[in-house]
Short mmCIF file of C-alpha atoms in Angstrom, two decimals:
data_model
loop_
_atom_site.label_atom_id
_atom_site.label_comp_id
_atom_site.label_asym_id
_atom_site.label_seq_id
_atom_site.Cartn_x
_atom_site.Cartn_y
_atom_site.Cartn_z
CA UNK A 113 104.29 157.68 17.48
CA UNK A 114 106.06 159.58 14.52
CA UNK A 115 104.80 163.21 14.06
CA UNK A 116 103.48 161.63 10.21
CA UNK A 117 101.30 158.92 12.02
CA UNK A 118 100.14 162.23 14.43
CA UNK A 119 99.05 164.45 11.51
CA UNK A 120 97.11 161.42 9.35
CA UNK A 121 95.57 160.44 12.60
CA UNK A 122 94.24 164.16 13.39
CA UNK A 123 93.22 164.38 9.60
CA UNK A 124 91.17 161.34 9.80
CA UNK A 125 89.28 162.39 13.06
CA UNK A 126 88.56 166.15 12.02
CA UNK A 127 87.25 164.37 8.81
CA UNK A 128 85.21 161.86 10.44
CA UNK A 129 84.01 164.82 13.12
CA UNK A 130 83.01 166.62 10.63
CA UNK A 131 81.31 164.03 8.42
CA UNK A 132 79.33 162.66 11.50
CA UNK A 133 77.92 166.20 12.22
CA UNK A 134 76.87 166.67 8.75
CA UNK A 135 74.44 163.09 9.45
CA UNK A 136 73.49 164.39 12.84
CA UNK A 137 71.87 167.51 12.22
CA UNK A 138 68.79 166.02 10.08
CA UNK A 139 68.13 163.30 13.07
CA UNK A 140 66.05 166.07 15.39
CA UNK A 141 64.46 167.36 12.41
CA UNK A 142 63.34 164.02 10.13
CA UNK A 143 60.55 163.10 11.76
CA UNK A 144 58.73 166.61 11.24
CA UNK A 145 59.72 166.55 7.67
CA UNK A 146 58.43 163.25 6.93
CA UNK A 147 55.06 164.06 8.85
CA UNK A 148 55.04 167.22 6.71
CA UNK A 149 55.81 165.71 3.47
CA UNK A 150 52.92 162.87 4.13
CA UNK A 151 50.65 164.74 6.17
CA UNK A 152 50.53 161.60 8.55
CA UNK A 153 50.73 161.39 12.47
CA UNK A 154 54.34 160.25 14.37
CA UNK A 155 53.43 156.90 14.09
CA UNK A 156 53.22 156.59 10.86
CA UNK A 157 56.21 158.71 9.95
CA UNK A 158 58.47 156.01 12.41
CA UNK A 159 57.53 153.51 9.64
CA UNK A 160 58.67 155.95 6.66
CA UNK A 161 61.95 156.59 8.78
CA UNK A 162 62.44 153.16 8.64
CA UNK A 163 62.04 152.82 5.35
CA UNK A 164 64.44 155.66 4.38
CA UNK A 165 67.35 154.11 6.67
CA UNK A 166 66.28 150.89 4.69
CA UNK A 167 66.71 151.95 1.20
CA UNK A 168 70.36 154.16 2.44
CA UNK A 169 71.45 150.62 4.01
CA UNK A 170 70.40 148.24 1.16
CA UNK A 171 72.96 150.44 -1.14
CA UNK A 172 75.37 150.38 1.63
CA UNK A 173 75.64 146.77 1.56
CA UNK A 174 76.05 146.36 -2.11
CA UNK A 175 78.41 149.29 -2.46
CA UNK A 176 80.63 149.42 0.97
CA UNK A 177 82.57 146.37 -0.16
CA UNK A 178 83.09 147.85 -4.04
CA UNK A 179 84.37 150.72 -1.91
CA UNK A 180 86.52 149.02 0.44
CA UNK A 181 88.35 147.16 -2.16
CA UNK A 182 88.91 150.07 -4.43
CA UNK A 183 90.62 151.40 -1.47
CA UNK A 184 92.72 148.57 -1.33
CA UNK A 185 93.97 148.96 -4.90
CA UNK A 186 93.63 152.87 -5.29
CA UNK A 187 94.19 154.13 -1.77
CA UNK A 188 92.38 155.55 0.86
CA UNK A 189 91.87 159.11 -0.56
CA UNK A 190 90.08 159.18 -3.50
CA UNK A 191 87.69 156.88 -2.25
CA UNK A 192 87.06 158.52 1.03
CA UNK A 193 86.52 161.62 -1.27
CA UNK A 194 83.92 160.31 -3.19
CA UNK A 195 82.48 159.70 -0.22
CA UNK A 196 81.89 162.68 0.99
CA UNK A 197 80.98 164.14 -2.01
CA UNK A 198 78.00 161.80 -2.14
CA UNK A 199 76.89 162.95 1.20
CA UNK A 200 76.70 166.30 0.42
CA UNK A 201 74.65 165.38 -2.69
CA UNK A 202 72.16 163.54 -0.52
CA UNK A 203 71.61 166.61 1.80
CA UNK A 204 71.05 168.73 -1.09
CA UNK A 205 67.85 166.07 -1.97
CA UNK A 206 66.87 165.76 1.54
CA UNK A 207 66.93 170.22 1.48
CA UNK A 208 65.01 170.79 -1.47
CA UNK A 209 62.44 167.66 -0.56
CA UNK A 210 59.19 168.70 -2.44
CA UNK A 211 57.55 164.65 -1.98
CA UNK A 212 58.97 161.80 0.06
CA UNK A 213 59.94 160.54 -3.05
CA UNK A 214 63.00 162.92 -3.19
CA UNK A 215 64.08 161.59 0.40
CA UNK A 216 64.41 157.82 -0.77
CA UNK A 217 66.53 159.11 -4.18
CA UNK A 218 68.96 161.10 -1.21
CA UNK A 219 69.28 158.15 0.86
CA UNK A 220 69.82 156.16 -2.34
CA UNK A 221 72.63 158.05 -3.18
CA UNK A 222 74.16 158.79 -0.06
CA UNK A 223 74.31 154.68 0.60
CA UNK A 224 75.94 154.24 -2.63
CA UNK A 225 78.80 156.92 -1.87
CA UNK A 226 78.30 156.18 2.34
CA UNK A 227 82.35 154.97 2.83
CA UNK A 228 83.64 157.79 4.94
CA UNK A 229 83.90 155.88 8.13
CA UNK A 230 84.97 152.67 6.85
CA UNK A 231 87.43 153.91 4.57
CA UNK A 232 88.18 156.36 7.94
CA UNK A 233 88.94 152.93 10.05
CA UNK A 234 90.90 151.34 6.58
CA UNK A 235 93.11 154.36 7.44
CA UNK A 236 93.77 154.12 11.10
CA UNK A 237 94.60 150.36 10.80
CA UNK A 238 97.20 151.14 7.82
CA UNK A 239 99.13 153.59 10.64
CA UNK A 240 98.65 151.31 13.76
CA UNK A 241 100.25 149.02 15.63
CA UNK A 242 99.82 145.99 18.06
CA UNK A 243 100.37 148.69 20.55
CA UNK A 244 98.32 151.36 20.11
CA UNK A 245 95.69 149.83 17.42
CA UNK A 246 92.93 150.20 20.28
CA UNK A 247 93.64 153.12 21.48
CA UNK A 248 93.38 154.76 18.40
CA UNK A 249 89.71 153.12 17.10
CA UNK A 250 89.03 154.71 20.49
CA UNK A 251 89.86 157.71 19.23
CA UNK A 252 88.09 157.59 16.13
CA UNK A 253 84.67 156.46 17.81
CA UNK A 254 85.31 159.74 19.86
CA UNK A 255 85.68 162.01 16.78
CA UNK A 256 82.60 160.01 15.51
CA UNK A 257 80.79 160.92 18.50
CA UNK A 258 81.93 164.46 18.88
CA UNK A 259 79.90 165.10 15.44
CA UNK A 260 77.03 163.77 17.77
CA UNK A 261 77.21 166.23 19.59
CA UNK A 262 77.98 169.32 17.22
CA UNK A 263 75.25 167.77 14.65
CA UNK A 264 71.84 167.31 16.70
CA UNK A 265 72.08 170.60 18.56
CA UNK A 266 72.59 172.29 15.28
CA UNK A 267 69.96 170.41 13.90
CA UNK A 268 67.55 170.88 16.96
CA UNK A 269 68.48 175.26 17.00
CA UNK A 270 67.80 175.37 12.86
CA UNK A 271 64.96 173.27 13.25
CA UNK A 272 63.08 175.93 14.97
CA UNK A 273 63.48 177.97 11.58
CA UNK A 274 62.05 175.44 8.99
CA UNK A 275 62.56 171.61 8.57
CA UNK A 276 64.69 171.95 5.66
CA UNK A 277 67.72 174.60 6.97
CA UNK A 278 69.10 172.12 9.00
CA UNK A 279 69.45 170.18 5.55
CA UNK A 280 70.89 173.00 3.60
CA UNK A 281 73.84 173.20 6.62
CA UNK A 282 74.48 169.59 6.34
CA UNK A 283 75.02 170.25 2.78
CA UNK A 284 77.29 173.01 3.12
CA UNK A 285 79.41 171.59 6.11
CA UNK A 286 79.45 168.28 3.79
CA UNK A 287 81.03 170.07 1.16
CA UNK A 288 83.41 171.61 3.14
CA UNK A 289 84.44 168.74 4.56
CA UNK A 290 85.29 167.76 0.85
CA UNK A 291 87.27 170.56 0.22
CA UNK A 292 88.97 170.00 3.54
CA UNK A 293 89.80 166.07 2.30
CA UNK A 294 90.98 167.04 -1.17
CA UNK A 295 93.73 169.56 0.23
CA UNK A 296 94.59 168.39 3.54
CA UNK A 297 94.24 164.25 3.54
CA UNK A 298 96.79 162.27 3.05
CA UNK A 299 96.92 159.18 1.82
CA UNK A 300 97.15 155.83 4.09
CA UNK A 301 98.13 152.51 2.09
CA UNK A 302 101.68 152.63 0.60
CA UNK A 303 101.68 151.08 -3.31
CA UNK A 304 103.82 148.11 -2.10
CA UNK A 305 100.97 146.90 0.09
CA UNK A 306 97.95 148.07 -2.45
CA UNK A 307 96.67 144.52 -3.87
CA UNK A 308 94.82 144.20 -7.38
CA UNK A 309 91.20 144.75 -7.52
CA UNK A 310 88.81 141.30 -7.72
CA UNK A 311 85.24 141.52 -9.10
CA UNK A 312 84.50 138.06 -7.01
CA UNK A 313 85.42 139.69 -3.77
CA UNK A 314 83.87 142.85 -4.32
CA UNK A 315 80.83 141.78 -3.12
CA UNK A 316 78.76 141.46 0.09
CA UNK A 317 78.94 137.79 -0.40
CA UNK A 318 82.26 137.06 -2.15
CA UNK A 319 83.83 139.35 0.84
CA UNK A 320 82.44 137.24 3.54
CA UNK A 321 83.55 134.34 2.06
CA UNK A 322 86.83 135.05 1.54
CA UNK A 323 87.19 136.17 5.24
CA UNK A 324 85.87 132.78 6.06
CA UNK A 325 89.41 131.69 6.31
CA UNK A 326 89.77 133.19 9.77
CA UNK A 327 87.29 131.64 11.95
CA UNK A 328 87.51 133.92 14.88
CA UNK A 329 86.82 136.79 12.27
CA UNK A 330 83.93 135.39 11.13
CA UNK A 331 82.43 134.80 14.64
CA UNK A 332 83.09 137.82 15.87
CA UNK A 333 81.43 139.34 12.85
CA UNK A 334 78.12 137.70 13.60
CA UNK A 335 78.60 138.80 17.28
CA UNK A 336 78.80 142.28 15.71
CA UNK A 337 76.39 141.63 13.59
CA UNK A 338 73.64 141.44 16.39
CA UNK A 339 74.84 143.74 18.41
CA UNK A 340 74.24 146.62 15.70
CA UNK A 341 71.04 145.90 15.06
CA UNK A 342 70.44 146.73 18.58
CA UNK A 343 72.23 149.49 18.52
CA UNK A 344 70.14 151.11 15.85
CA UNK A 345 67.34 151.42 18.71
CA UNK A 346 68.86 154.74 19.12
CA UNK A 347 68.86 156.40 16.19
CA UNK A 348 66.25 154.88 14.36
CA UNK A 349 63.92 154.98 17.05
CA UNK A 350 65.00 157.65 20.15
CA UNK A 351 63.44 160.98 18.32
CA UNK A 352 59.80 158.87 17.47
CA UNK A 353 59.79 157.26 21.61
CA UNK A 354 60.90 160.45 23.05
CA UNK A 355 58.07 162.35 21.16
CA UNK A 356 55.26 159.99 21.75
CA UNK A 357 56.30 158.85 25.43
CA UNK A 358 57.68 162.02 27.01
CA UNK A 359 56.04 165.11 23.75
CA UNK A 360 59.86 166.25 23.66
CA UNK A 361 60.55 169.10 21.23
CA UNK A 362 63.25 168.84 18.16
CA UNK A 363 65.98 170.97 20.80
CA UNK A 364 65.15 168.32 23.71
CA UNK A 365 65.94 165.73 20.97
CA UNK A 366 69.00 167.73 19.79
CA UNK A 367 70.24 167.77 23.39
CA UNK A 368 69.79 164.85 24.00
CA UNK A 369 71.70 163.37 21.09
CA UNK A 370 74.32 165.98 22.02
CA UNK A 371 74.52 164.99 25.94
CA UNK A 372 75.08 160.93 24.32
CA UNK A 373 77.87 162.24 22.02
CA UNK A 374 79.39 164.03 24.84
CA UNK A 375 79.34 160.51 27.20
CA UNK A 376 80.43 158.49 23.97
CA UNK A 377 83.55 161.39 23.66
CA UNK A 378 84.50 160.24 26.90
CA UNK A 379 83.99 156.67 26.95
CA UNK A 380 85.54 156.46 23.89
CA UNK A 381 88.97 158.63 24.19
CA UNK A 382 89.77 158.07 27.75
CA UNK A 383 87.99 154.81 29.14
CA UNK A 384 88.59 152.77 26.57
CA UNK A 385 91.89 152.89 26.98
CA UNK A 386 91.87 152.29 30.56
CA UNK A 387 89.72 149.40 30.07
CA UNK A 388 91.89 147.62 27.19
CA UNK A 389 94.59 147.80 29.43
CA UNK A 390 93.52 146.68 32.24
CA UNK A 391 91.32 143.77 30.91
CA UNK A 392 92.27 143.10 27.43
CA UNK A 393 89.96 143.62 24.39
CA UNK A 394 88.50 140.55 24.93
CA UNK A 395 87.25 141.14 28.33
CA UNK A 396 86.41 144.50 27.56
CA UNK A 397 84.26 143.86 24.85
CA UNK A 398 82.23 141.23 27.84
CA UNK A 399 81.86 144.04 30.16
CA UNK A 400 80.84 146.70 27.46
CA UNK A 401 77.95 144.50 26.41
CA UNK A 402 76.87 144.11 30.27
CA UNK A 403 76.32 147.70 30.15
CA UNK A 404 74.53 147.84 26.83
CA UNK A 405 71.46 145.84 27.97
CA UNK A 406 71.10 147.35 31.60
CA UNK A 407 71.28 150.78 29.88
CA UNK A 408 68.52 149.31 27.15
CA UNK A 409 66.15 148.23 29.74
CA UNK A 410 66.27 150.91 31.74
CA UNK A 411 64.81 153.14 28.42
CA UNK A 412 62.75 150.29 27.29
CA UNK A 413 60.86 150.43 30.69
CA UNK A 414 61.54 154.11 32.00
CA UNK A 415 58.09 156.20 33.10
CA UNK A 416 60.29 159.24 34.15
CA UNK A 417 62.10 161.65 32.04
CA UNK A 418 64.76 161.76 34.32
CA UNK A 419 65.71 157.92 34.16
CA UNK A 420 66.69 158.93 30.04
CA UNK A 421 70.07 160.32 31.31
CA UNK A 422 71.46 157.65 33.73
CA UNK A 423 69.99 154.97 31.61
CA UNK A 424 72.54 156.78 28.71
CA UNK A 425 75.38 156.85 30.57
CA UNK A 426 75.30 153.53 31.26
CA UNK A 427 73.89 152.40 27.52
CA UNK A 428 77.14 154.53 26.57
CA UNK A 429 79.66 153.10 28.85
CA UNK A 430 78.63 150.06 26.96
CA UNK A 431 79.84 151.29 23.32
CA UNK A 432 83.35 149.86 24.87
CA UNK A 433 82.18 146.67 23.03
CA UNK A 434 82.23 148.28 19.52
CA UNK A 435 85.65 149.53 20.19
CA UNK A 436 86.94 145.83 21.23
CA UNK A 437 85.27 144.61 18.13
CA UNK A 438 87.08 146.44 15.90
CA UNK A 439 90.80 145.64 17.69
CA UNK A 440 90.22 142.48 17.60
CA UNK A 441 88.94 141.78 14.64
CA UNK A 442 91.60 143.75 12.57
CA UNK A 443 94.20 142.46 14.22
CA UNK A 444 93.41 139.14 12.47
CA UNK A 445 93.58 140.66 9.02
CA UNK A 446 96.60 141.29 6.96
CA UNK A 447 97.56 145.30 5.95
CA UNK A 448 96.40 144.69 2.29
CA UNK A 449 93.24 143.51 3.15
CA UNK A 450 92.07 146.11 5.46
CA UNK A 451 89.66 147.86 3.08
CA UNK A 452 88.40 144.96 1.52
CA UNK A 453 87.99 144.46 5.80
CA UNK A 454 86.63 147.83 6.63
CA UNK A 455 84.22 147.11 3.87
CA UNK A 456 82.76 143.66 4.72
CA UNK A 457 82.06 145.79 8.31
CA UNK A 458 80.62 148.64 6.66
CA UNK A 459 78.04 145.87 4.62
CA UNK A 460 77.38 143.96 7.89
CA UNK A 461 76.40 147.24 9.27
CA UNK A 462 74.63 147.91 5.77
CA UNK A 463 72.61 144.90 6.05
CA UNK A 464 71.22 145.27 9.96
CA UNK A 465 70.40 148.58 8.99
CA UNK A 466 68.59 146.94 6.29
CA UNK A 467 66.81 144.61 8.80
CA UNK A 468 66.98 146.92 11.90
CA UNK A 469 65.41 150.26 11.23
CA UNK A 470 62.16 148.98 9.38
CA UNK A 471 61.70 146.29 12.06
CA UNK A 472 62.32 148.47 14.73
CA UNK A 473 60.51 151.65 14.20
CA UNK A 474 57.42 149.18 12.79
CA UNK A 475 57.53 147.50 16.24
CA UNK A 476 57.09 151.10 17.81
CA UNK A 477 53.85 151.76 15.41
CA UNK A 478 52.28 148.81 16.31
CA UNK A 479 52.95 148.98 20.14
CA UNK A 480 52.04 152.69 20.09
CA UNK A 481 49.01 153.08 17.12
CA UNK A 482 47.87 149.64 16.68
CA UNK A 483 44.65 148.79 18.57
CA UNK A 484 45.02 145.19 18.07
CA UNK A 485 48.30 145.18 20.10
CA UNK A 486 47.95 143.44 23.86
CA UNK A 487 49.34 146.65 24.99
CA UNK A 488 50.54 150.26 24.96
CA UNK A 489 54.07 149.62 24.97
CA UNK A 490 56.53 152.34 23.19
CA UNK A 491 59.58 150.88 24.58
CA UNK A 492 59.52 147.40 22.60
CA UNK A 493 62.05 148.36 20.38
CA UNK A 494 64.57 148.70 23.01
CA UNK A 495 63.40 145.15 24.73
CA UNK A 496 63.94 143.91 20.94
CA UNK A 497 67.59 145.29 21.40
CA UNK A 498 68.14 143.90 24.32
CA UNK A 499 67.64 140.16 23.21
CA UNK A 500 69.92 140.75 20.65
CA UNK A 501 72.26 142.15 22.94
CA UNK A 502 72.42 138.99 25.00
CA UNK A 503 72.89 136.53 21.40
CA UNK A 504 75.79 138.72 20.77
CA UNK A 505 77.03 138.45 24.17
CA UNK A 506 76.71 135.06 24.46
CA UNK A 507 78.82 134.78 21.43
CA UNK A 508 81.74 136.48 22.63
CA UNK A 509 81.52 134.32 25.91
CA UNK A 510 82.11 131.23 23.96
CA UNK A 511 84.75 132.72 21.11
CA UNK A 512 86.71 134.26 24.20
CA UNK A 513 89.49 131.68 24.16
CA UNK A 514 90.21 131.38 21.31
CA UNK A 515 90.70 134.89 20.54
#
């Protein structure tokens, strides 16, 4: 690899690092906030949560693919930028929070500027090859996790000091991470291959379409599709089941976001790899979402505190899938259309965060508050997860020759 394709690649990963731990210190820390703000019970604030992650989402999906083709005709840079920017906006709202009001304008905004990763993966499929193209959204999930790990333990240590410092640090290390982009990244998609910008396709919709020309694409993308909705049983739901099922604290929570970041850092620079090359992305991506619903049901119906950790690692080992997603799927997709790509991901993962967090953490009120339920059951969301799990699986199975 050329010392040029080196430096871009570490840019983009300290970037993405960096942005990722800027989101991960307000997860051990939300769910107080909200129960402050409201003056309600954990329950209850699971539902709000949801309905924060739904209103950052629904501007995700309407704005990711404006985004990703701007990047297409403008470059990487100043879109990633804005980006970033936007974040640190929204953690500035979420800080100064005085009504829950405030937290729906910052997730508002931060959905409508919320391109960093996408625009992150536009950049590492400009650089890569046949060759390496894996390896290096293997990489990039790593970097992604390694803010996992740096943001929730953060989060969990300031949380002990007030629910909004964690906030105020996201904001700061968000801006920073601005000022690190505007001097230090460079930019990704040579003129020759920038394309001109198209209202029609610079839309949830008019994207999809248009990438209904490659039928494996399209299947895979409703594979994906399912699969992250389940995977937002972690986030959206981990700190609410954790606190109700097991009364952890906002560290344990930190920790324990930290310990999956630290698995995902692993799985994601170093087994991936070995796994691509020994299987193929195909087969990898089979095996990954094996692991994904043992590792779900072993949370959904865990009754020790102990079972949390194995039932990670193996949940983890899983996240292969995400990795073989992306390979294969860009691979099918020409260099000039990889933002307008990286954008039609970043709505589908818009839109089943749309769908997933309200539906998920409402399924953990009722199963958990609701006396008309048939049972006590705080775990459902995961059990959701894992029938989704097995649709997306069952997907793959049948699009795996032809890919």
């Amino acid at each position: 690899m050329a010392q040029s394709q080196k430096s871009t690649i570490l840019f983009v990963l300290i970037v993405t690092a960096l942005d990722t731990a800027g989101l991960g210190i307000i997860y051990p820390v939300l769910p107080q906030l909200i129960k402050d703000l409201v003056n309600t019970d954990i329950s209850n604030a699971a539902t709000y949560g949801g309905w924060l992650t739904f209103a950052y989402a629904l501007m995700q999906f309407v704005f990711a693919p404006v985004l990703g083709n701007l990047s297409d005709r403008y470059g990487r840079r100043s879109v990633l930028l804005i980006s970033l920017l936007g974040f640190a906006i929204d953690c500035l709202f979420l800080a100064f929070a005085q009504h829950i009001i405030w937290l729906f304008i910052g997730r508002f905004i931060a959905g409508i500027a919320g391109a960093s990763y996408s625009v992150a993966s536009a950049c590492i499929a400009d650089i890569s090859t046949d060759e390496n193209r894996t390896k290096n959204f293997g990489y990039i999930n790593a970097a992604y996790s390694s803010g996992l790990i740096i943001g929730p333990v953060i989060g969990g240590l300031l949380g002990q000091f007030g629910t909004h410092i964690p906030f105020i640090a996201a904001a700061v290390l968000s801006f920073g991470n601005f000022i690190f982009g505007y001097f230090m990244f460079p930019e990704t998609l040579d003129k020759k291959h920038r394309r001109k910008f198209e209202v029609k396709r610079a839309n949830p919709f008019g994207s999809f379409k248009h990438l209904s020309k490659f039928p494996t694409v399209i299947t895979l993308i409703i594979a994906m599709f399912f699969v992250a909705i389940a995977g937002h049983s972690m986030p959206s739901v981990w700190a609410y089941f954790t606190i109700e099922k097991f009364d952890w604290d906002t560290e344990l929570i930190g920790y324990s976001l930290a310990f999956l970041g630290v698995l995902s850092i692993v799985v994601q620079s170093w087994l991936v790899g070995i796994l691509a090359k020994k299987f193929g992305d195909g087969k990898m991506t089979i095996i990954g979402l094996l692991f994904s619903i043992c590792g779900l049901l072993l949370i959904a119906f865990s009754e020790a505190e102990w079972l949390l950790f194995p039932a990670m690692m193996i949940y983890v080992i899983g996240s292969v899938q995400r990795t073989g997603f992306q390979s294969i799927i860009t691979s099918n997709v020409a260099k000039n259309e990889q933002g307008e790509l990286q954008g039609s991901l970043s709505s589908l993962l818009g839109l089943s965060t749309i769908i997933a967090p309200p539906l998920l953490t409402m399924i953990f009120t009722y199963f958990t508050k609701n006396e008309n339920a048939a049972f006590y059951f705080p775990g459902a969301p995961y059990l959701v997860a894992v029938g989704l799990t097995i649709i997306s699986l069952l997907i793959m199975i049948k699009s795996y020759k032809s890919i």
